[in-house]
Structure formats: structure tokens, C-alpha cells
mmCIF file of C-alpha atoms and ligand atoms in Angstrom:
data_model
loop_
_atom_site.group_PDB
_atom_site.id
_atom_site.type_symbol
_atom_site.label_atom_id
_atom_site.label_comp_id
_atom_site.label_asym_id
_atom_site.label_seq_id
_atom_site.Cartn_x
_atom_site.Cartn_y
_atom_site.Cartn_z
ATOM 1 C CA MET A 303 48.388 110.752 104.249
ATOM 2 C CA LEU A 304 49.294 108.522 101.376
ATOM 3 C CA VAL A 305 50.741 111.439 99.432
ATOM 4 C CA ARG A 306 52.816 112.519 102.400
ATOM 5 C CA LYS A 307 54.105 109.011 102.926
ATOM 6 C CA ARG A 308 55.117 108.742 99.315
ATOM 7 C CA THR A 309 56.855 112.109 99.499
ATOM 8 C CA VAL A 310 58.815 111.112 102.584
ATOM 9 C CA ALA A 311 59.812 107.807 101.020
ATOM 10 C CA GLY A 312 60.999 109.665 97.955
ATOM 11 C CA LEU A 313 63.121 112.013 100.020
ATOM 12 C CA VAL A 314 64.667 109.121 101.913
ATOM 13 C CA ALA A 315 65.717 107.510 98.687
ATOM 14 C CA ILE A 316 67.207 110.736 97.359
ATOM 15 C CA GLY A 317 68.635 111.762 100.706
ATOM 16 C CA PHE A 318 70.807 108.702 100.905
ATOM 17 C CA ILE A 319 72.904 109.562 97.919
ATOM 18 C CA ALA A 320 74.822 112.763 97.441
ATOM 19 C CA CYS A 321 72.087 114.948 95.973
ATOM 20 C CA ALA A 322 72.410 118.409 94.518
ATOM 21 C CA ALA A 323 72.262 121.244 97.048
ATOM 22 C CA ASP A 324 68.748 122.409 97.762
ATOM 23 C CA LYS A 325 69.288 126.096 98.587
ATOM 24 C CA THR A 326 65.893 126.729 100.122
ATOM 25 C CA LEU A 327 66.419 123.920 102.601
ATOM 26 C CA ALA A 328 70.176 124.260 103.101
ATOM 27 C CA GLN A 329 70.084 125.600 106.654
ATOM 28 C CA ASP A 330 67.504 123.001 107.674
ATOM 29 C CA THR A 331 69.458 120.074 106.314
ATOM 30 C CA VAL A 332 71.742 117.984 108.481
ATOM 31 C CA LYS A 333 74.244 116.025 106.432
ATOM 32 C CA ILE A 334 75.844 112.830 107.663
ATOM 33 C CA GLY A 335 79.013 111.786 105.883
ATOM 34 C CA LEU A 336 79.097 107.990 105.806
ATOM 35 C CA ILE A 337 82.570 106.648 105.014
ATOM 36 C CA LEU A 338 82.517 102.916 104.270
ATOM 37 C CA PRO A 339 84.326 100.308 102.191
ATOM 38 C CA MET A 340 81.723 99.826 99.436
ATOM 39 C CA THR A 341 84.281 98.074 97.217
ATOM 40 C CA GLY A 342 87.460 96.107 97.914
ATOM 41 C CA PRO A 343 88.128 93.371 100.461
ATOM 42 C CA GLN A 344 85.842 94.767 103.185
ATOM 43 C CA GLN A 345 82.932 95.594 100.897
ATOM 44 C CA SER A 346 80.585 93.263 102.805
ATOM 45 C CA THR A 347 80.961 95.554 105.831
ATOM 46 C CA GLY A 348 80.105 98.584 103.705
ATOM 47 C CA ALA A 349 77.078 96.810 102.243
ATOM 48 C CA GLN A 350 75.805 95.776 105.684
ATOM 49 C CA VAL A 351 76.284 99.137 107.406
ATOM 50 C CA ALA A 352 74.865 101.137 104.499
ATOM 51 C CA ALA A 353 71.830 98.830 104.276
ATOM 52 C CA ALA A 354 71.214 99.218 108.010
ATOM 53 C CA ALA A 355 71.478 103.023 107.880
ATOM 54 C CA ARG A 356 69.117 103.067 104.909
ATOM 55 C CA LEU A 357 66.656 100.782 106.741
ATOM 56 C CA TYR A 358 66.752 103.013 109.823
ATOM 57 C CA MET A 359 65.855 106.023 107.674
ATOM 58 C CA GLN A 360 63.093 104.140 105.901
ATOM 59 C CA GLN A 361 61.588 103.176 109.251
ATOM 60 C CA HIS A 362 62.030 106.532 111.007
ATOM 61 C CA GLY A 363 61.718 109.025 108.170
ATOM 62 C CA ASN A 364 64.247 111.633 107.157
ATOM 63 C CA ILE A 365 62.920 114.604 109.116
ATOM 64 C CA VAL A 366 64.272 114.870 112.659
ATOM 65 C CA ALA A 367 63.561 117.820 114.956
ATOM 66 C CA GLY A 368 62.460 119.796 111.903
ATOM 67 C CA LYS A 369 65.651 119.072 109.999
ATOM 68 C CA ARG A 370 66.028 117.069 106.834
ATOM 69 C CA ILE A 371 68.592 114.294 107.200
ATOM 70 C CA GLU A 372 70.769 113.591 104.206
ATOM 71 C CA VAL A 373 73.359 110.832 104.138
ATOM 72 C CA VAL A 374 76.335 111.341 101.851
ATOM 73 C CA LEU A 375 77.798 107.888 101.299
ATOM 74 C CA LYS A 376 81.456 107.660 100.205
ATOM 75 C CA ASP A 377 83.604 104.626 99.459
ATOM 76 C CA ASP A 378 87.061 104.636 101.075
ATOM 77 C CA VAL A 379 87.922 101.138 99.711
ATOM 78 C CA SER A 380 89.427 100.528 103.199
ATOM 79 C CA VAL A 381 92.356 102.805 102.350
ATOM 80 C CA PRO A 382 93.142 105.124 105.311
ATOM 81 C CA ASP A 383 94.496 107.988 103.157
ATOM 82 C CA THR A 384 91.334 107.860 101.072
ATOM 83 C CA ALA A 385 89.194 107.924 104.207
ATOM 84 C CA LYS A 386 91.087 111.005 105.381
ATOM 85 C CA ARG A 387 90.741 112.815 102.061
ATOM 86 C CA ILE A 388 87.024 111.980 101.908
ATOM 87 C CA ALA A 389 86.515 113.221 105.478
ATOM 88 C CA GLN A 390 88.219 116.507 104.577
ATOM 89 C CA GLU A 391 85.941 116.938 101.560
ATOM 90 C CA LEU A 392 82.863 116.063 103.599
ATOM 91 C CA ILE A 393 83.757 118.630 106.244
ATOM 92 C CA VAL A 394 84.869 121.448 103.946
ATOM 93 C CA ASN A 395 82.632 121.030 100.885
ATOM 94 C CA GLU A 396 79.574 119.153 102.118
ATOM 95 C CA LYS A 397 79.601 120.830 105.544
ATOM 96 C CA VAL A 398 78.498 117.605 107.218
ATOM 97 C CA LYS A 399 77.399 117.740 110.856
ATOM 98 C CA PHE A 400 78.379 114.123 111.496
ATOM 99 C CA ILE A 401 80.912 111.688 110.142
ATOM 100 C CA ALA A 402 80.174 107.984 110.562
ATOM 101 C CA GLY A 403 81.051 104.498 109.350
ATOM 102 C CA PHE A 404 84.627 103.082 109.172
ATOM 103 C CA GLY A 405 84.945 99.477 108.071
ATOM 104 C CA ILE A 406 88.445 99.050 109.416
ATOM 105 C CA THR A 407 90.490 100.526 112.249
ATOM 106 C CA PRO A 408 93.169 102.239 110.109
ATOM 107 C CA SER A 409 90.500 104.347 108.339
ATOM 108 C CA MET A 410 89.029 105.382 111.668
ATOM 109 C CA LEU A 411 92.456 106.287 113.048
ATOM 110 C CA ALA A 412 93.233 108.386 109.955
ATOM 111 C CA VAL A 413 90.071 110.456 110.409
ATOM 112 C CA ALA A 414 90.216 110.899 114.218
ATOM 113 C CA PRO A 415 92.444 114.041 114.184
ATOM 114 C CA LEU A 416 90.044 115.724 111.731
ATOM 115 C CA ALA A 417 87.115 115.011 114.047
ATOM 116 C CA THR A 418 88.948 116.890 116.793
ATOM 117 C CA GLU A 419 90.081 119.747 114.590
ATOM 118 C CA ALA A 420 86.633 120.316 113.058
ATOM 119 C CA MET A 421 84.738 119.391 116.272
ATOM 120 C CA ILE A 422 82.512 116.995 114.304
ATOM 121 C CA PRO A 423 80.732 114.145 116.104
ATOM 122 C CA THR A 424 82.210 111.012 114.567
ATOM 123 C CA ILE A 425 80.327 107.775 115.047
ATOM 124 C CA VAL A 426 82.347 104.573 114.777
ATOM 125 C CA MET A 427 79.754 102.147 113.414
ATOM 126 C CA ALA A 428 81.982 99.214 112.431
ATOM 127 C CA ALA A 429 85.638 99.299 113.533
ATOM 128 C CA GLY A 430 86.555 97.591 116.803
ATOM 129 C CA PRO A 431 89.961 98.466 118.295
ATOM 130 C CA SER A 432 90.069 99.263 122.017
ATOM 131 C CA ILE A 433 91.710 102.526 121.012
ATOM 132 C CA ALA A 434 88.941 104.540 119.374
ATOM 133 C CA THR A 435 87.105 106.961 121.600
ATOM 134 C CA ASP A 436 90.374 108.029 123.223
ATOM 135 C CA ARG A 437 91.604 109.239 119.818
ATOM 136 C CA SER A 438 89.212 112.217 119.843
ATOM 137 C CA PRO A 439 86.705 113.723 122.296
ATOM 138 C CA TYR A 440 84.321 113.831 119.311
ATOM 139 C CA ILE A 441 84.330 110.061 118.712
ATOM 140 C CA VAL A 442 81.437 107.942 119.973
ATOM 141 C CA ARG A 443 81.202 104.234 119.239
ATOM 142 C CA THR A 444 78.162 102.102 118.419
ATOM 143 C CA SER A 445 80.099 99.072 117.148
ATOM 144 C CA PHE A 446 82.210 97.114 119.639
ATOM 145 C CA SER A 447 85.602 96.799 121.248
ATOM 146 C CA GLY A 448 87.473 93.563 120.601
ATOM 147 C CA SER A 449 88.320 93.395 124.292
ATOM 148 C CA GLN A 450 84.637 92.865 125.066
ATOM 149 C CA SER A 451 84.568 89.443 123.372
ATOM 150 C CA SER A 452 88.107 88.103 123.601
ATOM 151 C CA ARG A 453 88.539 88.272 127.359
ATOM 152 C CA ILE A 454 85.227 86.480 127.815
ATOM 153 C CA ILE A 455 85.972 83.651 125.380
ATOM 154 C CA GLY A 456 89.354 83.190 127.135
ATOM 155 C CA ASP A 457 87.558 82.601 130.446
ATOM 156 C CA TRP A 458 84.983 80.371 128.786
ATOM 157 C CA ALA A 459 87.727 78.211 127.235
ATOM 158 C CA ILE A 460 89.333 77.635 130.647
ATOM 159 C CA ARG A 461 86.039 76.701 132.256
ATOM 160 C CA ASN A 462 85.306 74.268 129.420
ATOM 161 C CA GLY A 463 88.407 72.150 129.549
ATOM 162 C CA ILE A 464 90.468 73.835 126.837
ATOM 163 C CA LYS A 465 94.046 73.823 128.092
ATOM 164 C CA SER A 466 96.138 74.700 125.050
ATOM 165 C CA VAL A 467 95.521 77.046 122.162
ATOM 166 C CA VAL A 468 97.154 78.373 119.009
ATOM 167 C CA THR A 469 95.983 81.900 118.219
ATOM 168 C CA ILE A 470 95.596 83.090 114.612
ATOM 169 C CA VAL A 471 94.825 86.783 114.151
ATOM 170 C CA ALA A 472 95.043 89.419 111.435
ATOM 171 C CA ASP A 473 98.335 91.293 111.680
ATOM 172 C CA TYR A 474 97.163 94.804 112.602
ATOM 173 C CA THR A 475 95.906 96.638 115.687
ATOM 174 C CA PRO A 476 92.582 94.800 116.274
ATOM 175 C CA GLY A 477 94.262 91.417 115.697
ATOM 176 C CA MET A 478 97.064 92.159 118.130
ATOM 177 C CA GLU A 479 94.523 93.344 120.668
ATOM 178 C CA HIS A 480 92.368 90.237 120.312
ATOM 179 C CA GLU A 481 95.469 88.116 120.790
ATOM 180 C CA ALA A 482 96.490 90.083 123.914
ATOM 181 C CA PHE A 483 93.016 90.205 125.488
ATOM 182 C CA PHE A 484 92.437 86.507 124.906
ATOM 183 C CA LYS A 485 95.833 85.610 126.359
ATOM 184 C CA GLU A 486 95.235 87.809 129.376
ATOM 185 C CA SER A 487 92.241 85.799 130.587
ATOM 186 C CA PHE A 488 93.248 82.388 129.189
ATOM 187 C CA VAL A 489 96.775 82.369 130.596
ATOM 188 C CA ARG A 490 95.604 83.851 133.911
ATOM 189 C CA GLY A 491 93.214 80.887 134.171
ATOM 190 C CA GLY A 492 96.074 78.414 133.658
ATOM 191 C CA GLY A 493 95.825 77.911 129.873
ATOM 192 C CA ARG A 494 98.833 77.660 127.558
ATOM 193 C CA VAL A 495 99.185 79.536 124.281
ATOM 194 C CA ILE A 496 101.468 77.248 122.255
ATOM 195 C CA GLU A 497 101.942 79.674 119.394
ATOM 196 C CA SER A 498 100.641 83.099 118.319
ATOM 197 C CA ILE A 499 100.283 83.374 114.548
ATOM 198 C CA ARG A 500 99.541 86.637 112.731
ATOM 199 C CA TYR A 501 98.433 86.526 109.104
ATOM 200 C CA PRO A 502 98.831 89.466 106.682
ATOM 201 C CA LEU A 503 95.763 91.644 106.334
ATOM 202 C CA GLN A 504 95.919 91.855 102.545
ATOM 203 C CA ASN A 505 94.846 88.846 100.457
ATOM 204 C CA PRO A 506 94.896 86.358 103.283
ATOM 205 C CA ASP A 507 95.633 82.722 102.523
ATOM 206 C CA PHE A 508 95.050 80.949 105.798
ATOM 207 C CA ALA A 509 96.194 77.503 104.636
ATOM 208 C CA PRO A 510 99.873 77.608 105.752
ATOM 209 C CA PHE A 511 98.945 79.174 109.093
ATOM 210 C CA LEU A 512 96.222 76.623 109.710
ATOM 211 C CA GLN A 513 98.644 73.808 108.896
ATOM 212 C CA ARG A 514 101.153 75.208 111.400
ATOM 213 C CA ALA A 515 98.408 75.466 114.001
ATOM 214 C CA LYS A 516 97.280 71.887 113.352
ATOM 215 C CA ASP A 517 100.841 70.577 113.647
ATOM 216 C CA ALA A 518 101.111 72.155 117.126
ATOM 217 C CA ARG A 519 98.198 69.902 118.225
ATOM 218 C CA PRO A 520 96.365 72.361 120.462
ATOM 219 C CA ASP A 521 92.977 71.712 122.079
ATOM 220 C CA ALA A 522 91.621 74.686 120.150
ATOM 221 C CA ILE A 523 92.440 77.379 117.622
ATOM 222 C CA PHE A 524 91.475 80.880 118.677
ATOM 223 C CA ALA A 525 90.825 82.904 115.526
ATOM 224 C CA PHE A 526 90.201 86.553 114.816
ATOM 225 C CA VAL A 527 89.514 87.117 111.134
ATOM 226 C CA LEU A 528 87.833 90.192 109.679
ATOM 227 C CA SER A 529 84.164 90.206 108.847
ATOM 228 C CA GLY A 530 83.926 88.734 105.346
ATOM 229 C CA GLN A 531 86.923 86.373 105.751
ATOM 230 C CA GLY A 532 85.295 83.640 107.867
ATOM 231 C CA GLY A 533 84.040 81.612 104.883
ATOM 232 C CA THR A 534 87.531 81.141 103.424
ATOM 233 C CA PHE A 535 88.967 80.494 106.870
ATOM 234 C CA LEU A 536 86.502 77.730 107.640
ATOM 235 C CA LYS A 537 86.875 76.160 104.195
ATOM 236 C CA GLN A 538 90.651 75.955 104.644
ATOM 237 C CA PHE A 539 90.198 74.717 108.236
ATOM 238 C CA VAL A 540 88.131 71.803 106.905
ATOM 239 C CA GLU A 541 90.471 71.141 103.939
ATOM 240 C CA ARG A 542 93.333 70.611 106.417
ATOM 241 C CA GLY A 543 91.134 68.140 108.358
ATOM 242 C CA ILE A 544 91.420 70.216 111.527
ATOM 243 C CA ASP A 545 87.815 69.555 112.547
ATOM 244 C CA LYS A 546 88.416 65.796 112.149
ATOM 245 C CA ALA A 547 91.577 66.063 114.250
ATOM 246 C CA GLY A 548 89.376 67.111 117.191
ATOM 247 C CA ILE A 549 90.754 70.650 117.369
ATOM 248 C CA LYS A 550 88.030 73.106 118.332
ATOM 249 C CA LEU A 551 87.521 76.543 116.812
ATOM 250 C CA ILE A 552 86.845 79.446 119.190
ATOM 251 C CA GLY A 553 87.115 83.222 118.980
ATOM 252 C CA PRO A 554 85.192 86.455 118.809
ATOM 253 C CA GLY A 555 82.170 86.142 116.503
ATOM 254 C CA ASP A 556 83.790 87.606 113.377
ATOM 255 C CA VAL A 557 84.730 84.102 112.186
ATOM 256 C CA THR A 558 81.103 82.913 112.151
ATOM 257 C CA ASP A 559 79.767 86.168 110.706
ATOM 258 C CA ASP A 560 76.011 85.961 110.087
ATOM 259 C CA ASP A 561 76.543 87.330 106.606
ATOM 260 C CA LEU A 562 78.540 84.245 105.596
ATOM 261 C CA LEU A 563 77.158 81.573 107.900
ATOM 262 C CA PRO A 564 74.325 80.433 105.612
ATOM 263 C CA ALA A 565 76.915 79.477 102.957
ATOM 264 C CA MET A 566 79.305 77.729 105.361
ATOM 265 C CA SER A 567 79.493 73.955 105.574
ATOM 266 C CA ASP A 568 78.245 71.924 108.510
ATOM 267 C CA ALA A 569 81.848 71.879 109.727
ATOM 268 C CA ALA A 570 80.962 75.204 111.371
ATOM 269 C CA LEU A 571 78.516 73.375 113.673
ATOM 270 C CA GLY A 572 79.630 73.535 117.289
ATOM 271 C CA THR A 573 81.950 76.523 116.866
ATOM 272 C CA VAL A 574 81.738 78.566 120.063
ATOM 273 C CA THR A 575 82.309 82.306 119.949
ATOM 274 C CA ALA A 576 81.721 85.324 122.167
ATOM 275 C CA HIS A 577 80.097 88.302 120.479
ATOM 276 C CA PHE A 578 77.563 91.070 120.834
ATOM 277 C CA TYR A 579 75.173 90.255 118.017
ATOM 278 C CA SER A 580 73.553 87.228 116.476
ATOM 279 C CA ALA A 581 70.788 87.245 113.878
ATOM 280 C CA ALA A 582 69.269 84.554 116.113
ATOM 281 C CA HIS A 583 69.124 86.863 119.159
ATOM 282 C CA PRO A 584 65.724 85.935 120.611
ATOM 283 C CA SER A 585 64.047 89.323 121.070
ATOM 284 C CA GLU A 586 60.957 90.643 119.342
ATOM 285 C CA MET A 587 62.908 93.674 118.222
ATOM 286 C CA ASN A 588 65.603 91.544 116.630
ATOM 287 C CA LYS A 589 63.123 89.299 114.856
ATOM 288 C CA ALA A 590 61.519 92.380 113.326
ATOM 289 C CA TYR A 591 64.972 93.783 112.456
ATOM 290 C CA VAL A 592 66.136 90.593 110.727
ATOM 291 C CA ASP A 593 62.895 90.340 108.732
ATOM 292 C CA ALA A 594 62.940 93.995 107.675
ATOM 293 C CA PHE A 595 66.665 93.904 106.829
ATOM 294 C CA LYS A 596 66.300 90.768 104.696
ATOM 295 C CA LYS A 597 63.292 92.214 102.929
ATOM 296 C CA ALA A 598 65.028 95.508 102.206
ATOM 297 C CA SER A 599 68.479 94.225 101.256
ATOM 298 C CA GLY A 600 68.272 90.495 100.563
ATOM 299 C CA MET A 601 71.039 89.886 103.130
ATOM 300 C CA ARG A 602 70.986 88.369 106.586
ATOM 301 C CA PRO A 603 72.095 91.193 108.927
ATOM 302 C CA ASN A 604 75.437 90.697 110.636
ATOM 303 C CA PHE A 605 77.143 92.350 113.606
ATOM 304 C CA MET A 606 78.422 95.210 111.454
ATOM 305 C CA SER A 607 74.873 96.099 110.450
ATOM 306 C CA VAL A 608 73.692 96.753 114.010
ATOM 307 C CA GLY A 609 76.550 99.214 114.522
ATOM 308 C CA GLY A 610 75.147 101.175 111.565
ATOM 309 C CA TYR A 611 71.531 100.898 112.696
ATOM 310 C CA ASP A 612 72.344 101.995 116.240
ATOM 311 C CA GLY A 613 74.660 104.725 114.982
ATOM 312 C CA MET A 614 71.739 106.262 113.084
ATOM 313 C CA HIS A 615 69.587 105.962 116.193
ATOM 314 C CA LEU A 616 72.230 107.784 118.226
ATOM 315 C CA ILE A 617 72.343 110.606 115.670
ATOM 316 C CA TYR A 618 68.549 110.914 115.448
ATOM 317 C CA GLU A 619 68.075 110.924 119.226
ATOM 318 C CA ALA A 620 70.904 113.415 119.762
ATOM 319 C CA LEU A 621 69.331 115.805 117.238
ATOM 320 C CA LYS A 622 65.973 115.474 118.989
ATOM 321 C CA LYS A 623 67.616 116.355 122.298
ATOM 322 C CA THR A 624 69.649 119.346 121.152
ATOM 323 C CA GLY A 625 66.791 120.881 119.159
ATOM 324 C CA ASP A 626 68.227 123.800 117.231
ATOM 325 C CA LYS A 627 71.831 123.217 118.235
ATOM 326 C CA THR A 628 73.899 121.165 115.828
ATOM 327 C CA ASP A 629 77.376 122.014 117.105
ATOM 328 C CA GLY A 630 79.689 119.149 118.018
ATOM 329 C CA ASP A 631 79.921 119.894 121.729
ATOM 330 C CA SER A 632 76.144 120.009 122.247
ATOM 331 C CA LEU A 633 75.614 116.805 120.275
ATOM 332 C CA ILE A 634 78.384 114.891 122.058
ATOM 333 C CA ALA A 635 77.106 116.066 125.462
ATOM 334 C CA VAL A 636 73.657 114.545 124.911
ATOM 335 C CA MET A 637 75.045 111.308 123.462
ATOM 336 C CA LYS A 638 76.907 110.589 126.705
ATOM 337 C CA GLY A 639 74.888 108.191 128.845
ATOM 338 C CA MET A 640 72.220 107.593 126.195
ATOM 339 C CA ALA A 641 70.650 104.122 126.535
ATOM 340 C CA TRP A 642 68.271 102.214 124.288
ATOM 341 C CA GLU A 643 67.199 98.791 123.111
ATOM 342 C CA SER A 644 69.049 97.616 120.024
ATOM 343 C CA PRO A 645 68.393 94.474 117.949
ATOM 344 C CA ARG A 646 71.434 93.095 119.841
ATOM 345 C CA GLY A 647 69.864 93.771 123.283
ATOM 346 C CA PRO A 648 70.172 96.708 125.718
ATOM 347 C CA ILE A 649 73.023 99.128 125.000
ATOM 348 C CA SER A 650 74.280 102.480 126.292
ATOM 349 C CA ILE A 651 77.042 104.999 125.714
ATOM 350 C CA ASP A 652 79.467 105.133 128.642
ATOM 351 C CA PRO A 653 79.398 108.813 129.654
ATOM 352 C CA ALA A 654 83.033 108.679 130.784
ATOM 353 C CA THR A 655 84.531 107.092 127.662
ATOM 354 C CA ARG A 656 81.875 107.536 124.886
ATOM 355 C CA GLU A 657 82.327 103.801 124.341
ATOM 356 C CA ILE A 658 79.462 101.362 123.836
ATOM 357 C CA VAL A 659 78.378 99.238 126.810
ATOM 358 C CA GLN A 660 76.644 96.053 125.673
ATOM 359 C CA ASN A 661 75.909 92.428 126.460
ATOM 360 C CA ILE A 662 78.342 89.824 125.241
ATOM 361 C CA TYR A 663 76.796 86.459 124.478
ATOM 362 C CA ILE A 664 78.442 83.061 124.245
ATOM 363 C CA ARG A 665 77.052 81.336 121.172
ATOM 364 C CA LYS A 666 77.321 77.979 119.478
ATOM 365 C CA VAL A 667 76.731 77.379 115.775
ATOM 366 C CA GLU A 668 73.591 75.269 115.411
ATOM 367 C CA LYS A 669 71.090 74.529 112.697
ATOM 368 C CA ARG A 670 67.678 76.181 112.922
ATOM 369 C CA ASN A 671 65.116 75.507 110.182
ATOM 370 C CA GLY A 672 67.903 74.096 108.024
ATOM 371 C CA GLU A 673 70.174 77.169 108.342
ATOM 372 C CA LEU A 674 73.277 77.762 110.431
ATOM 373 C CA TYR A 675 72.980 80.327 113.224
ATOM 374 C CA ASN A 676 75.009 81.517 116.204
ATOM 375 C CA VAL A 677 72.681 80.415 119.000
ATOM 376 C CA GLU A 678 73.248 82.355 122.223
ATOM 377 C CA PHE A 679 73.409 80.307 125.435
ATOM 378 C CA ALA A 680 75.035 82.566 128.045
ATOM 379 C CA THR A 681 74.983 86.320 128.593
ATOM 380 C CA PHE A 682 77.515 88.681 130.154
ATOM 381 C CA GLU A 683 75.593 91.837 130.852
ATOM 382 C CA ALA A 684 76.622 95.444 130.246
ATOM 383 C CA VAL A 685 80.257 94.769 129.304
ATOM 384 C CA LYS A 686 82.388 97.891 129.006
ATOM 385 C CA GLY A 687 85.209 98.352 126.506
ATOM 386 C CA ALA A 688 88.824 98.332 127.638
ATOM 387 C CA ALA A 689 89.824 101.803 128.777
ATOM 388 C CA THR A 690 93.295 101.520 127.323
ATOM 389 C CA ALA A 691 94.981 99.697 124.468
ATOM 390 C CA ALA A 692 96.208 96.187 125.068
ATOM 391 C CA LYS A 693 99.833 95.910 126.024
ATOM 392 C CA ASN A 694 102.329 93.751 124.113
HETATM 393 C C1 PHB B 666 88.579 96.657 112.466
HETATM 394 O O1 PHB B 666 89.440 96.942 111.609
HETATM 395 O O2 PHB B 666 88.419 97.356 113.475
HETATM 396 C C2 PHB B 666 87.747 95.427 112.286
HETATM 397 C C3 PHB B 666 87.427 95.001 111.007
HETATM 398 C C4 PHB B 666 86.677 93.846 110.843
HETATM 399 C C5 PHB B 666 86.257 93.145 111.954
HETATM 400 C C6 PHB B 666 86.580 93.569 113.222
HETATM 401 C C7 PHB B 666 87.339 94.716 113.399
HETATM 402 O O3 PHB B 666 85.529 92.019 111.792
#
């Protein structure tokens, strides 16, 4: 027993890196090409998703339905052309049966046509534009759609006395969508968006935008920043005295990312966001997940990590269901409608859209045992993603 365990653990460790072809096992090996930003500005997303995938394999072994699972991890540095070239290599040379990952939307969009052409199930574990699964019939998403959070926080703001807002979002597809989805519910409820600011995706310096927002004297700033950017955003928010000016901070949960929250100042306290995952989610499964993740990686898991963990679960369960078949159509067919408990709560794959259906929680930053957490206080159950891209 002990020997077997040690052997399996050894294979997991080897299987996660690109290992030399094992000819005797070649036909029984299922390769997953994991494309993530392991370096560059979004490297925290790569680190979180890769750690979660690795943890899933450690917990569930690397043999599924008689096949050996091997993850081939590649760094796209968040450059879409690189993601595309890597995907081509993974398909042609590595003969992967799945592609997964994607730290940012442009990388996912660059790979989508290849998924269709090669009929490869492609699991979006991290990116969050509303346009994703409609880009290829072979795309399934385990991350999130920005629409799921931003509409809900728009409604919450109205019901909680926020009448005017300045929006600050990253200037690319997900940012524009967050801005549009938030406006849709906030303006419909009678709120006023005084100004919509978009900051450049590369090397963001939020200071001038935050100053402009402060000068407009809104009740709140609605912010969408990418995972990994929230620490700088909050620091510059405090430096401009925006918290002291009584201007609230709201948004989807990217700004109070669990990965960065422990290092943020107490100025984050009271920030209300809508999101699908908090490390403080009070389920037994999540407590075990957070403990195991911290132990294995030294990091607190964030919302990107659960997309990776659940993406691996989707792949494992699909392989169990299809048995000997590893073609794209068979695998996608069994993924449709699949439902399971995730560390974030109950989730499923919408059979019509291949989009994740999940709870969205309203959370407030509070201190628990001396550490900052997003503490959930309201739940919107089984929220679907937007079927179409946001207009404007
Ligand atoms: C995306 O590019 O889809 C993306 C990246 C980081 C986030 C959210 C969305 O925090």
C-alpha cells in the first residue's frame, strides 16, 4: 500500500511537468495542456491555478478510468500570440486531449478558433468575459462571467443608498463588460454614473484616475481591476484620502482578491463586493480546501484557484463518464449539465451554453483572527452567465 502510494505520488510530481514520452504508456496517457501566465503581470493567476490543479491531482491521483493523466504546463506570459503558438504546439506535438487555463481574456480568444478546428475540449479556468463559450462549441468554463457579479453589485448599491458612482475599469473586453453590466442594473434602479474611467491594462498607475474619481465626489467608486492589481489600487486609494472622504469602494471581488488581502491595510475593511468565491466561504469542503492549498503552496487560495481546481474535476469526471472515448465531442457531451460541490459552493455546467452556473455572494471585508477576509452575508443562487456580450 505504502509502496503504491509513493509510486502514485511520484508520478503526480513528474506528470505535472512536461516529461519525456513514455512509449509503453503513450496510448494510455491523457495529456492536458495548461496554458497560464507563470511570469509577467498576471503571474499570480498562473501560480494560483497551477497550484490548484496540482493539488487536485495530489488528492485524486493521476490515474483516471485507466488512463495516466499528464499535465503539460506552459507559460504564455499573458501574450495572446504566445498562447496561440503554444496551443498549436500542444495540439500538434504533444497531442493533448484537453487545453485549459487562460489567465486573461485575450489569450483565451486567441486559442478559441484552434479549439474548434482541432475539436479539443478547452476549459476556461481563469478568464471571465461574457463572450467565451460562444467562441467555440469546444469551450467549457469553470471560472466565471463578469456579468454574474457586476449586475448584482449594481442592484445591491441601489438598495443600500448609493446614488452616484464613478466606474474605474481596465480598458479591455472584461473591463468594458463590467462597466456595462454594472451600469445596466445601477442606472435601471435610478443610480447615476457620473463618469466612466478606463485605465490601460499594461503597467497600471491608478493614481490619476483615482484623483479624477475623487474630484467627482461620488457616493462610491465601482472598480474592476485584474486579479493581482488590487493591492496597488487600494494603496493608491488610501494615499489620495478617498476612504477618509467617505467615498465607498464597491465592485466585483477582483479588487479584494484573497491572494492579496492579507497584505492590504485596514482601509480595505468594509469594502463590499459581489463574487463567487471567498477563502472564508463557510463550508466544510472549503475549509479543507483552504487548509490543503495553504499547506501545499504557502498561498491563500483566491477565486482564480477554484477555477483551476474545478476545471480538473470536470476533466476527471468527464473521462470517467466516457470510458475509452477521448474524442472532443464525447467529452463535451458528458460535461454538459454536470453538477458538483466546489469549494465555492454548488456549481454546474449549463447544458445549453457550457457556461458555469454558480452562486454569487455579497461580501464585506472584515477581520477574522487578525486577518482580512471577504465575509459573505448574502447569496444569489445558481446565477447564469450572460448569454451575449454586453452592448456599448
Ligand atoms: C480576464 O482577462 O478575463 C480577467 C483577468 C483577471 C481578472 C478577471 C478577468 O481578475
